[in-house]
C-alpha cells in the first residue's frame, strides 16, 4: 500500500480508549524501511570534493522499556549501499555500511494529542562499519568505522491496543577517514538524516 493509504487506514482505525503510559517491562518490535540521506556537503579530500548518494533498505528495531514510557532501543538494518563520486577527478566509488544505533527514548503520554498519536524522542550512539569499498581506478579503498551521537524523533499512530504505524526521523553523526593504498586522503562527513516508516508491535 502507498504511504498515504497506510496513514489514512491507521487514522480511521484509531481506538477511542484513554491513553496510558507504556509500562516498564514491555517489549516492542518495529519492522519497516528507512532512507539514509547524507548531508549535501560531504567534505573535500586531497583529490577533491566528495558526493555521497542516498539509499533505502529494510530495517528492524527492538525496544525494552526500563521504566514507564522510557525505553532502550537497538536499530539494525540490511546493509546500505552508497555510490560515491569525486567530481574533480571524475572517479566513481562505492561502499556498503551497517549503522547499528543504540538509543534511550522517552514516549509521551498522548492524552492531549489528536487521534491518540504518541510522540517520542531519543538520543544515543551510532556505530557505523564500512565494507566492500570499491573505486573505479586501481587501488585499495578503505573507509574507517565511525562512532557518533544519534538523535531520534517520531510518532506512533495506534490502530490496535498493541499495534501502531510509526513515522520517524534520525540524525546520525557519521564521519569516516578515507585512505587509498594506505595513503590518507582525508575525512568524509556523511552525517545523514534517516527517514523511515514501520509497523510496531508491543509484547
Coordinates of N, CA and C in Angstrom, one line a residue:
X1 N 0.8 -1.2 0.0 CA 0.0 0.0 0.0 C 0.9 1.2 0.0
X2 N 0.4 2.3 -0.6 CA 1.1 3.5 -0.6 C 1.1 4.1 0.8
X3 N 2.1 5.0 1.1 CA 2.2 5.6 2.4 C 0.9 6.4 2.8
X4 N 0.4 7.1 1.8 CA -0.8 7.9 2.1 C -2.0 7.0 2.5
X5 N -2.1 5.8 1.8 CA -3.2 4.9 2.2 C -3.0 4.3 3.6
X6 N -1.7 4.0 3.9 CA -1.4 3.5 5.2 C -1.8 4.5 6.3
X7 N -1.4 5.7 6.1 CA -1.7 6.8 7.1 C -3.3 6.9 7.3
X8 N -4.0 6.9 6.1 CA -5.4 7.1 6.2 C -6.1 5.9 6.9
X9 N -5.6 4.7 6.6 CA -6.1 3.5 7.3 C -5.8 3.5 8.8
X10 N -4.7 3.9 9.1 CA -4.3 4.0 10.6 C -5.2 5.0 11.3
X11 N -5.4 6.1 10.6 CA -6.2 7.2 11.3 C -7.6 6.8 11.5
X12 N -8.2 6.1 10.5 CA -9.6 5.7 10.6 C -9.8 4.6 11.5
X13 N -8.8 3.8 11.8 CA -8.9 2.7 12.7 C -8.5 3.0 14.2
X14 N -8.2 4.2 14.5 CA -7.8 4.5 15.8 C -8.9 4.2 16.9
X15 N -8.4 3.7 18.0 CA -9.4 3.4 19.0 C -9.7 4.6 19.8
X16 N -10.8 4.6 20.6 CA -11.2 5.7 21.4 C -10.9 5.5 22.9
X17 N -10.0 4.6 23.2 CA -9.6 4.3 24.5 C -8.7 5.4 25.1
X18 N -8.7 5.5 26.4 CA -7.9 6.5 27.0 C -6.4 6.2 26.9
X19 N -5.5 7.2 26.9 CA -4.1 6.9 26.8 C -3.5 6.5 28.1
X20 N -2.6 5.5 28.1 CA -1.9 5.1 29.3 C -0.4 5.1 28.9
X21 N 0.4 5.1 30.0 CA 1.9 5.0 29.8 C 2.2 3.6 29.4
X22 N 3.3 3.5 28.6 CA 3.8 2.2 28.3 C 4.5 1.7 29.5
X23 N 4.0 0.5 30.1 CA 4.6 0.1 31.4 C 6.0 -0.5 31.3
X24 N 6.8 -0.3 32.4 CA 8.1 -1.0 32.4 C 7.9 -2.5 32.2
X25 N 8.9 -3.0 31.5 CA 8.9 -4.5 31.2 C 8.3 -4.8 29.9
X26 N 7.7 -3.8 29.2 CA 7.2 -4.0 27.8 C 8.3 -4.1 26.8
X27 N 8.1 -5.0 25.8 CA 9.0 -5.1 24.7 C 8.2 -4.6 23.4
X28 N 8.9 -3.9 22.5 CA 8.3 -3.6 21.2 C 9.3 -3.9 20.1
X29 N 8.7 -4.3 18.9 CA 9.5 -4.6 17.8 C 8.9 -3.7 16.6
X30 N 9.8 -3.1 15.9 CA 9.4 -2.2 14.7 C 10.0 -2.7 13.5
X31 N 9.3 -3.1 12.5 CA 9.8 -3.5 11.2 C 9.3 -2.6 10.1
X32 N 10.3 -2.1 9.3 CA 9.9 -1.2 8.2 C 11.0 -0.9 7.3
X33 N 11.2 0.3 6.8 CA 12.2 0.7 5.9 C 12.6 2.1 6.2
X34 N 13.9 2.4 5.9 CA 14.5 3.7 6.2 C 15.3 4.2 5.0
X35 N 15.3 5.5 4.8 CA 16.2 6.1 3.8 C 17.3 6.8 4.5
X36 N 18.6 6.5 4.2 CA 19.8 7.2 4.7 C 20.1 8.3 3.7
X37 N 19.9 9.6 4.1 CA 20.0 10.7 3.2 C 21.2 11.6 3.7
X38 N 22.4 11.3 3.1 CA 23.6 12.1 3.6 C 23.5 13.6 3.4
X39 N 24.2 14.3 4.2 CA 24.2 15.8 4.1 C 24.7 16.2 2.7
X40 N 24.4 17.4 2.2 CA 24.7 17.8 0.9 C 26.2 18.0 0.7
X41 N 26.9 18.5 1.7 CA 28.3 18.8 1.6 C 29.1 17.7 2.3
X42 N 29.7 16.8 1.6 CA 30.3 15.7 2.3 C 31.8 15.9 2.5
X43 N 32.3 17.0 2.2 CA 33.7 17.3 2.5 C 34.6 17.3 1.3
X44 N 35.9 17.6 1.6 CA 36.9 17.6 0.5 C 38.1 16.8 0.9
X45 N 38.4 15.8 0.0 CA 39.6 15.0 0.2 C 40.8 15.7 -0.5
X46 N 42.0 15.0 -0.4 CA 43.1 15.6 -1.1 C 43.0 15.5 -2.6
X47 N 42.1 14.7 -3.1 CA 41.8 14.6 -4.6 C 40.6 15.4 -5.0
X48 N 40.0 16.1 -4.1 CA 38.9 17.0 -4.4 C 37.6 16.7 -3.6
X49 N 36.5 17.3 -4.1 CA 35.2 17.2 -3.4 C 34.7 15.8 -3.4
X50 N 33.7 15.5 -2.5 CA 33.1 14.2 -2.4 C 31.6 14.3 -2.4
X51 N 30.9 13.5 -3.1 CA 29.5 13.4 -3.1 C 29.0 12.0 -2.8
X52 N 28.1 11.8 -1.8 CA 27.6 10.5 -1.4 C 26.1 10.5 -1.6
X53 N 25.6 9.5 -2.3 CA 24.2 9.4 -2.6 C 23.4 8.7 -1.5
X54 N 22.1 8.7 -1.6 CA 21.2 8.1 -0.6 C 20.9 6.7 -0.9
X55 N 20.2 6.0 0.0 CA 19.8 4.6 -0.2 C 18.7 4.2 0.8
X56 N 17.9 3.3 0.4 CA 16.7 2.8 1.2 C 16.9 1.3 1.4
X57 N 16.7 0.9 2.7 CA 16.8 -0.6 3.0 C 15.8 -0.9 4.1
X58 N 15.4 -2.2 4.2 CA 14.6 -2.7 5.3 C 15.3 -2.5 6.6
X59 N 14.6 -2.2 7.7 CA 15.2 -2.1 9.0 C 14.3 -2.8 10.0
X60 N 14.9 -3.1 11.2 CA 14.2 -3.6 12.3 C 14.8 -3.1 13.6
X61 N 13.9 -2.8 14.6 CA 14.4 -2.4 15.9 C 13.7 -3.1 17.0
X62 N 14.3 -3.2 18.1 CA 13.7 -3.8 19.3 C 13.9 -2.8 20.4
X63 N 12.9 -2.6 21.2 CA 12.9 -1.7 22.4 C 12.4 -2.3 23.6
X64 N 13.2 -2.2 24.7 CA 12.7 -2.7 26.0 C 12.5 -1.5 27.0
X65 N 11.3 -1.4 27.6 CA 11.0 -0.3 28.5 C 11.5 -0.6 29.9
X66 N 12.6 0.2 30.3 CA 13.2 0.0 31.6 C 12.4 0.7 32.7
X67 N 11.5 1.6 32.3 CA 10.6 2.3 33.2 C 9.4 2.8 32.4
X68 N 8.4 3.2 33.1 CA 7.2 3.6 32.3 C 7.6 4.7 31.3
X69 N 7.2 4.4 30.0 CA 7.5 5.4 28.9 C 8.9 5.5 28.6
X70 N 9.9 4.9 29.2 CA 11.3 5.0 29.0 C 11.8 3.7 28.4
X71 N 12.3 3.8 27.2 CA 12.8 2.5 26.5 C 14.2 2.6 26.0
X72 N 14.9 1.5 25.9 CA 16.2 1.4 25.3 C 16.0 0.6 24.0
X73 N 16.4 1.3 22.9 CA 16.1 0.7 21.6 C 17.4 0.4 20.8
X74 N 17.4 -0.7 20.1 CA 18.5 -1.0 19.2 C 18.0 -1.1 17.8
X75 N 18.6 -0.3 16.9 CA 18.2 -0.3 15.5 C 19.2 -1.1 14.6
X76 N 18.7 -2.0 13.8 CA 19.5 -2.8 12.9 C 18.9 -2.7 11.5
X77 N 19.7 -3.1 10.4 CA 19.3 -3.0 9.1 C 20.0 -3.9 8.2
X78 N 19.5 -4.2 7.0 CA 20.2 -4.8 5.9 C 21.2 -3.7 5.4
X79 N 22.4 -4.2 5.0 CA 23.5 -3.2 4.6 C 23.0 -2.2 3.6
X80 N 23.3 -0.9 3.9 CA 23.0 0.2 3.0 C 24.2 0.3 1.9
X81 N 23.8 0.6 0.7 CA 24.8 0.8 -0.3 C 24.8 2.3 -0.8
X82 N 26.0 2.8 -0.9 CA 26.2 4.2 -1.3 C 27.2 4.4 -2.4
X83 N 26.7 5.0 -3.5 CA 27.7 5.4 -4.6 C 28.3 6.7 -4.1
X84 N 29.6 6.8 -4.4 CA 30.5 7.9 -4.1 C 31.0 8.5 -5.4
X85 N 31.0 9.8 -5.5 CA 31.5 10.4 -6.7 C 32.5 11.5 -6.3
X86 N 33.7 11.5 -7.1 CA 34.7 12.5 -6.9 C 34.7 13.4 -8.2
X87 N 33.9 14.4 -8.2 CA 33.7 15.2 -9.4 C 35.0 15.9 -10.0
X88 N 35.9 16.3 -9.1 CA 37.1 17.0 -9.5 C 38.0 16.1 -10.4
X89 N 38.0 14.8 -10.2 CA 38.8 13.9 -11.0 C 38.0 12.9 -11.7
X90 N 36.6 13.1 -11.7 CA 35.7 12.2 -12.5 C 35.9 10.7 -12.2
X91 N 35.9 10.4 -10.9 CA 36.0 9.0 -10.5 C 34.9 8.6 -9.6
X92 N 34.4 7.4 -9.8 CA 33.3 6.8 -9.0 C 33.8 5.8 -8.1
X93 N 33.1 5.7 -6.9 CA 33.5 4.7 -5.9 C 32.2 4.2 -5.3
X94 N 32.2 3.2 -4.4 CA 31.0 2.8 -3.7 C 31.5 2.1 -2.4
X95 N 30.5 2.0 -1.5 CA 30.7 1.3 -0.2 C 29.4 0.8 0.3
X96 N 29.5 -0.2 1.2 CA 28.3 -0.7 2.0 C 28.6 -0.4 3.4
X97 N 27.5 -0.2 4.2 CA 27.7 0.0 5.6 C 26.5 -0.5 6.4
X98 N 26.8 -0.8 7.7 CA 25.8 -1.1 8.7 C 25.9 -0.1 9.8
X99 N 24.7 0.5 10.2 CA 24.8 1.6 11.2 C 24.0 1.2 12.4
X100 N 24.3 0.2 13.2 CA 23.5 -0.1 14.4 C 23.6 1.1 15.3
X101 N 22.4 1.4 15.9 CA 22.2 2.5 16.8 C 21.5 2.2 18.0
X102 N 22.1 2.5 19.2 CA 21.5 2.3 20.5 C 21.0 3.6 21.1
X103 N 19.7 3.6 21.4 CA 19.2 4.9 21.9 C 18.4 4.7 23.2
X104 N 18.4 5.8 24.0 CA 17.5 5.9 25.2 C 16.3 6.8 24.8
X105 N 15.1 6.3 24.9 CA 13.9 7.1 24.4 C 12.9 7.3 25.4
X106 N 12.2 8.4 25.2 CA 11.0 8.8 26.1 C 9.8 8.9 25.2
X107 N 8.7 8.1 25.5 CA 7.5 8.1 24.8 C 6.4 8.9 25.6
X108 N 5.9 10.0 25.0 CA 5.0 10.9 25.7 C 3.6 10.2 25.8
X109 N 2.9 10.4 26.9 CA 1.5 10.0 27.0 C 0.7 10.9 26.0
X110 N -0.3 10.3 25.4 CA -0.9 11.0 24.3 C -2.3 11.6 24.7
X111 N -2.5 11.9 26.0 CA -3.8 12.4 26.4 C -4.2 13.7 25.7
X112 N -3.2 14.5 25.3 CA -3.5 15.8 24.7 C -3.3 15.8 23.2
X113 N -3.0 14.6 22.7 CA -2.7 14.6 21.2 C -3.9 14.1 20.4
X114 N -4.1 14.6 19.2 CA -5.2 14.2 18.4 C -5.0 12.7 17.9
X115 N -6.1 12.0 17.7 CA -6.0 10.7 17.1 C -5.2 9.7 17.9
X116 N -5.0 9.9 19.2 CA -4.2 9.0 20.1 C -2.7 8.9 19.6
X117 N -2.2 9.9 18.9 CA -0.8 9.8 18.4 C 0.1 9.9 19.7
X118 N 1.1 9.1 19.6 CA 2.1 9.0 20.7 C 3.5 9.4 20.2
X119 N 3.9 10.7 20.5 CA 5.2 11.1 20.0 C 6.3 10.6 21.0
X120 N 7.5 10.5 20.4 CA 8.7 10.1 21.3 C 9.9 10.8 20.8
X121 N 10.9 10.9 21.7 CA 12.2 11.4 21.4 C 13.3 10.5 21.9
X122 N 14.5 10.5 21.4 CA 15.5 9.7 21.9 C 16.9 10.3 21.5
X123 N 17.9 9.8 22.2 CA 19.3 10.2 22.0 C 20.2 8.9 22.2
X124 N 21.2 8.8 21.5 CA 22.0 7.6 21.7 C 23.3 7.6 20.9
X125 N 23.9 6.4 20.6 CA 25.2 6.3 20.0 C 25.0 5.4 18.7
X126 N 25.6 5.9 17.6 CA 25.6 5.2 16.4 C 27.0 4.6 16.1
X127 N 27.1 3.4 15.7 CA 28.4 2.8 15.3 C 28.2 2.3 13.9
X128 N 29.0 2.9 12.9 CA 28.9 2.6 11.5 C 30.1 1.9 11.1
X129 N 29.9 0.7 10.5 CA 31.1 -0.1 9.9 C 30.9 -0.1 8.4
X130 N 32.0 0.2 7.7 CA 32.0 0.2 6.3 C 32.7 -1.1 5.7
X131 N 32.3 -1.6 4.6 CA 32.9 -2.7 4.0 C 32.5 -2.7 2.5
X132 N 33.2 -3.6 1.8 CA 33.0 -3.8 0.3 C 33.3 -2.4 -0.4
X133 N 34.3 -1.7 0.0 CA 34.6 -0.5 -0.6 C 35.2 -0.8 -2.0
X134 N 34.8 0.0 -3.0 CA 35.3 -0.2 -4.4 C 35.5 1.2 -5.0
X135 N 36.5 1.3 -5.9 CA 36.8 2.5 -6.6 C 37.2 2.2 -8.1
X136 N 36.8 3.1 -9.0 CA 36.9 2.8 -10.4 C 38.3 3.0 -11.0
X137 N 39.3 3.1 -10.1 CA 40.7 3.2 -10.5 C 41.4 2.1 -9.7
X138 N 42.6 1.8 -10.1 CA 43.4 0.8 -9.4 C 43.7 1.3 -8.0
X139 N 43.6 0.4 -7.0 CA 43.9 0.7 -5.7 C 43.0 0.2 -4.7
X140 N 43.4 0.1 -3.4 CA 42.6 -0.4 -2.3 C 42.0 0.7 -1.5
X141 N 40.7 0.9 -1.7 CA 40.0 2.0 -1.0 C 39.5 1.5 0.4
X142 N 39.7 2.3 1.4 CA 39.3 1.9 2.8 C 38.7 3.1 3.5
X143 N 37.5 2.8 4.1 CA 36.8 3.8 5.0 C 36.8 3.3 6.4
X144 N 37.3 4.1 7.3 CA 37.3 3.7 8.7 C 35.9 3.7 9.3
X145 N 35.7 2.8 10.3 CA 34.5 2.8 11.1 C 34.3 4.1 11.8
X146 N 33.0 4.4 12.2 CA 32.7 5.6 12.8 C 31.8 5.4 14.0
X147 N 32.0 6.3 15.0 CA 31.2 6.3 16.2 C 30.8 7.7 16.5
X148 N 29.4 7.9 16.6 CA 29.0 9.3 16.8 C 27.6 9.3 17.5
X149 N 27.2 10.5 17.8 CA 25.9 10.7 18.5 C 24.8 10.6 17.5
X150 N 23.6 10.1 18.0 CA 22.4 9.9 17.2 C 21.2 10.5 17.9
X151 N 20.4 11.2 17.2 CA 19.1 11.7 17.7 C 17.9 11.1 17.0
X152 N 16.8 11.0 17.7 CA 15.6 10.3 17.2 C 14.4 11.0 17.6
X153 N 13.5 11.2 16.6 CA 12.1 11.8 16.9 C 11.1 11.0 16.1
X154 N 9.9 10.8 16.6 CA 8.9 10.1 15.8 C 7.5 10.1 16.4
X155 N 6.6 9.5 15.7 CA 5.2 9.5 16.1 C 4.7 8.0 15.9
X156 N 4.1 7.5 16.9 CA 3.4 6.2 16.8 C 1.9 6.5 16.7
X157 N 1.3 6.0 15.6 CA -0.2 6.2 15.4 C -0.8 4.8 15.6
X158 N -1.5 4.6 16.8 CA -2.1 3.3 17.1 C -3.3 2.9 16.3
X159 N -3.4 1.7 15.9 CA -4.7 1.2 15.2 C -5.2 0.0 15.9
X160 N -4.5 -0.5 17.0 CA -5.0 -1.6 17.9 C -4.3 -1.3 19.2
X161 N -4.7 -2.0 20.3 CA -4.1 -1.8 21.6 C -2.6 -2.0 21.7
X162 N -2.1 -2.9 20.9 CA -0.6 -3.2 20.9 C 0.0 -3.0 19.6
X163 N -0.6 -2.4 18.6 CA 0.0 -2.2 17.3 C -0.1 -0.8 16.9
X164 N 0.9 -0.3 16.1 CA 0.9 1.1 15.7 C 1.6 1.2 14.3
X165 N 1.4 2.3 13.7 CA 2.1 2.7 12.5 C 3.1 3.8 12.9
X166 N 4.4 3.7 12.6 CA 5.4 4.7 13.0 C 6.0 5.5 11.9
X167 N 6.1 6.8 12.1 CA 6.9 7.6 11.2 C 8.0 8.3 12.0
X168 N 9.2 8.2 11.6 CA 10.3 8.7 12.4 C 11.4 9.3 11.6
X169 N 12.3 10.0 12.3 CA 13.5 10.6 11.6 C 14.6 10.6 12.6
X170 N 15.8 10.3 12.1 CA 17.0 10.2 13.0 C 18.1 11.1 12.3
X171 N 18.9 11.7 13.2 CA 20.2 12.3 12.7 C 21.3 11.5 13.3
X172 N 22.3 11.1 12.4 CA 23.4 10.4 12.8 C 24.7 11.1 12.5
X173 N 25.6 11.3 13.4 CA 26.9 11.9 13.2 C 27.8 10.8 12.7
X174 N 28.0 10.8 11.4 CA 28.9 9.8 10.8 C 30.0 10.4 10.0
X175 N 31.2 10.3 10.4 CA 32.4 10.8 9.8 C 33.4 9.7 9.6
X176 N 34.1 9.5 8.5 CA 35.0 8.4 8.2 C 36.3 8.9 7.6
X177 N 37.4 8.4 8.1 CA 38.7 8.7 7.4 C 38.9 7.8 6.2
X178 N 39.3 8.4 5.1 CA 39.4 7.6 3.8 C 40.9 7.5 3.5
X179 N 41.3 6.3 3.0 CA 42.6 6.1 2.5 C 42.6 5.2 1.2
X180 N 43.6 5.4 0.4 CA 43.7 4.7 -0.8 C 45.2 4.1 -0.9
X181 N 45.2 2.8 -0.9 CA 46.5 2.1 -0.8 C 47.3 2.5 0.4
X182 N 46.6 2.7 1.5 CA 47.3 3.1 2.8 C 47.6 4.6 2.9
X183 N 47.4 5.4 1.8 CA 47.7 6.8 1.9 C 46.4 7.6 2.3
X184 N 46.5 8.4 3.3 CA 45.4 9.1 3.9 C 45.0 10.2 2.9
X185 N 43.6 10.2 2.6 CA 43.1 11.1 1.6 C 42.3 12.2 2.3
X186 N 41.9 12.0 3.6 CA 41.1 13.0 4.4 C 39.9 12.4 4.9
X187 N 38.9 13.2 5.3 CA 37.7 12.8 6.0 C 36.5 13.1 5.2
X188 N 35.6 12.1 5.2 CA 34.3 12.3 4.5 C 33.2 12.4 5.6
X189 N 32.4 13.5 5.5 CA 31.4 13.7 6.5 C 30.0 13.3 5.9
X190 N 29.5 12.2 6.3 CA 28.2 11.7 5.7 C 27.0 12.3 6.5
X191 N 27.1 12.2 7.8 CA 26.1 12.7 8.8 C 24.7 12.9 8.2
X192 N 24.1 11.7 8.0 CA 22.8 11.8 7.3 C 21.6 12.0 8.2
X193 N 20.5 12.5 7.6 CA 19.2 12.3 8.2 C 18.6 10.9 7.7
X194 N 18.0 10.2 8.6 CA 17.5 8.9 8.2 C 15.9 8.9 8.5
X195 N 15.2 8.8 7.4 CA 13.7 8.9 7.4 C 13.1 7.5 7.3
X196 N 12.1 7.2 8.1 CA 11.5 5.8 7.9 C 10.0 5.7 8.3
X197 N 9.5 4.6 8.0 CA 8.2 4.2 8.4 C 8.3 2.7 8.9
X198 N 7.4 2.3 9.8 CA 7.5 1.0 10.3 C 6.1 0.5 10.9
X199 N 5.9 -0.8 11.0 CA 4.9 -1.4 11.8 C 5.4 -1.7 13.2
X200 N 4.7 -1.3 14.2 CA 5.2 -1.5 15.6 C 4.3 -2.5 16.3
X201 N 4.8 -3.5 17.0 CA 4.1 -4.4 17.8 C 4.7 -4.4 19.2
X202 N 3.8 -4.3 20.2 CA 4.2 -4.4 21.6 C 3.9 -5.8 22.2
X203 N 4.7 -6.2 23.1 CA 4.5 -7.5 23.8 C 4.6 -7.3 25.3

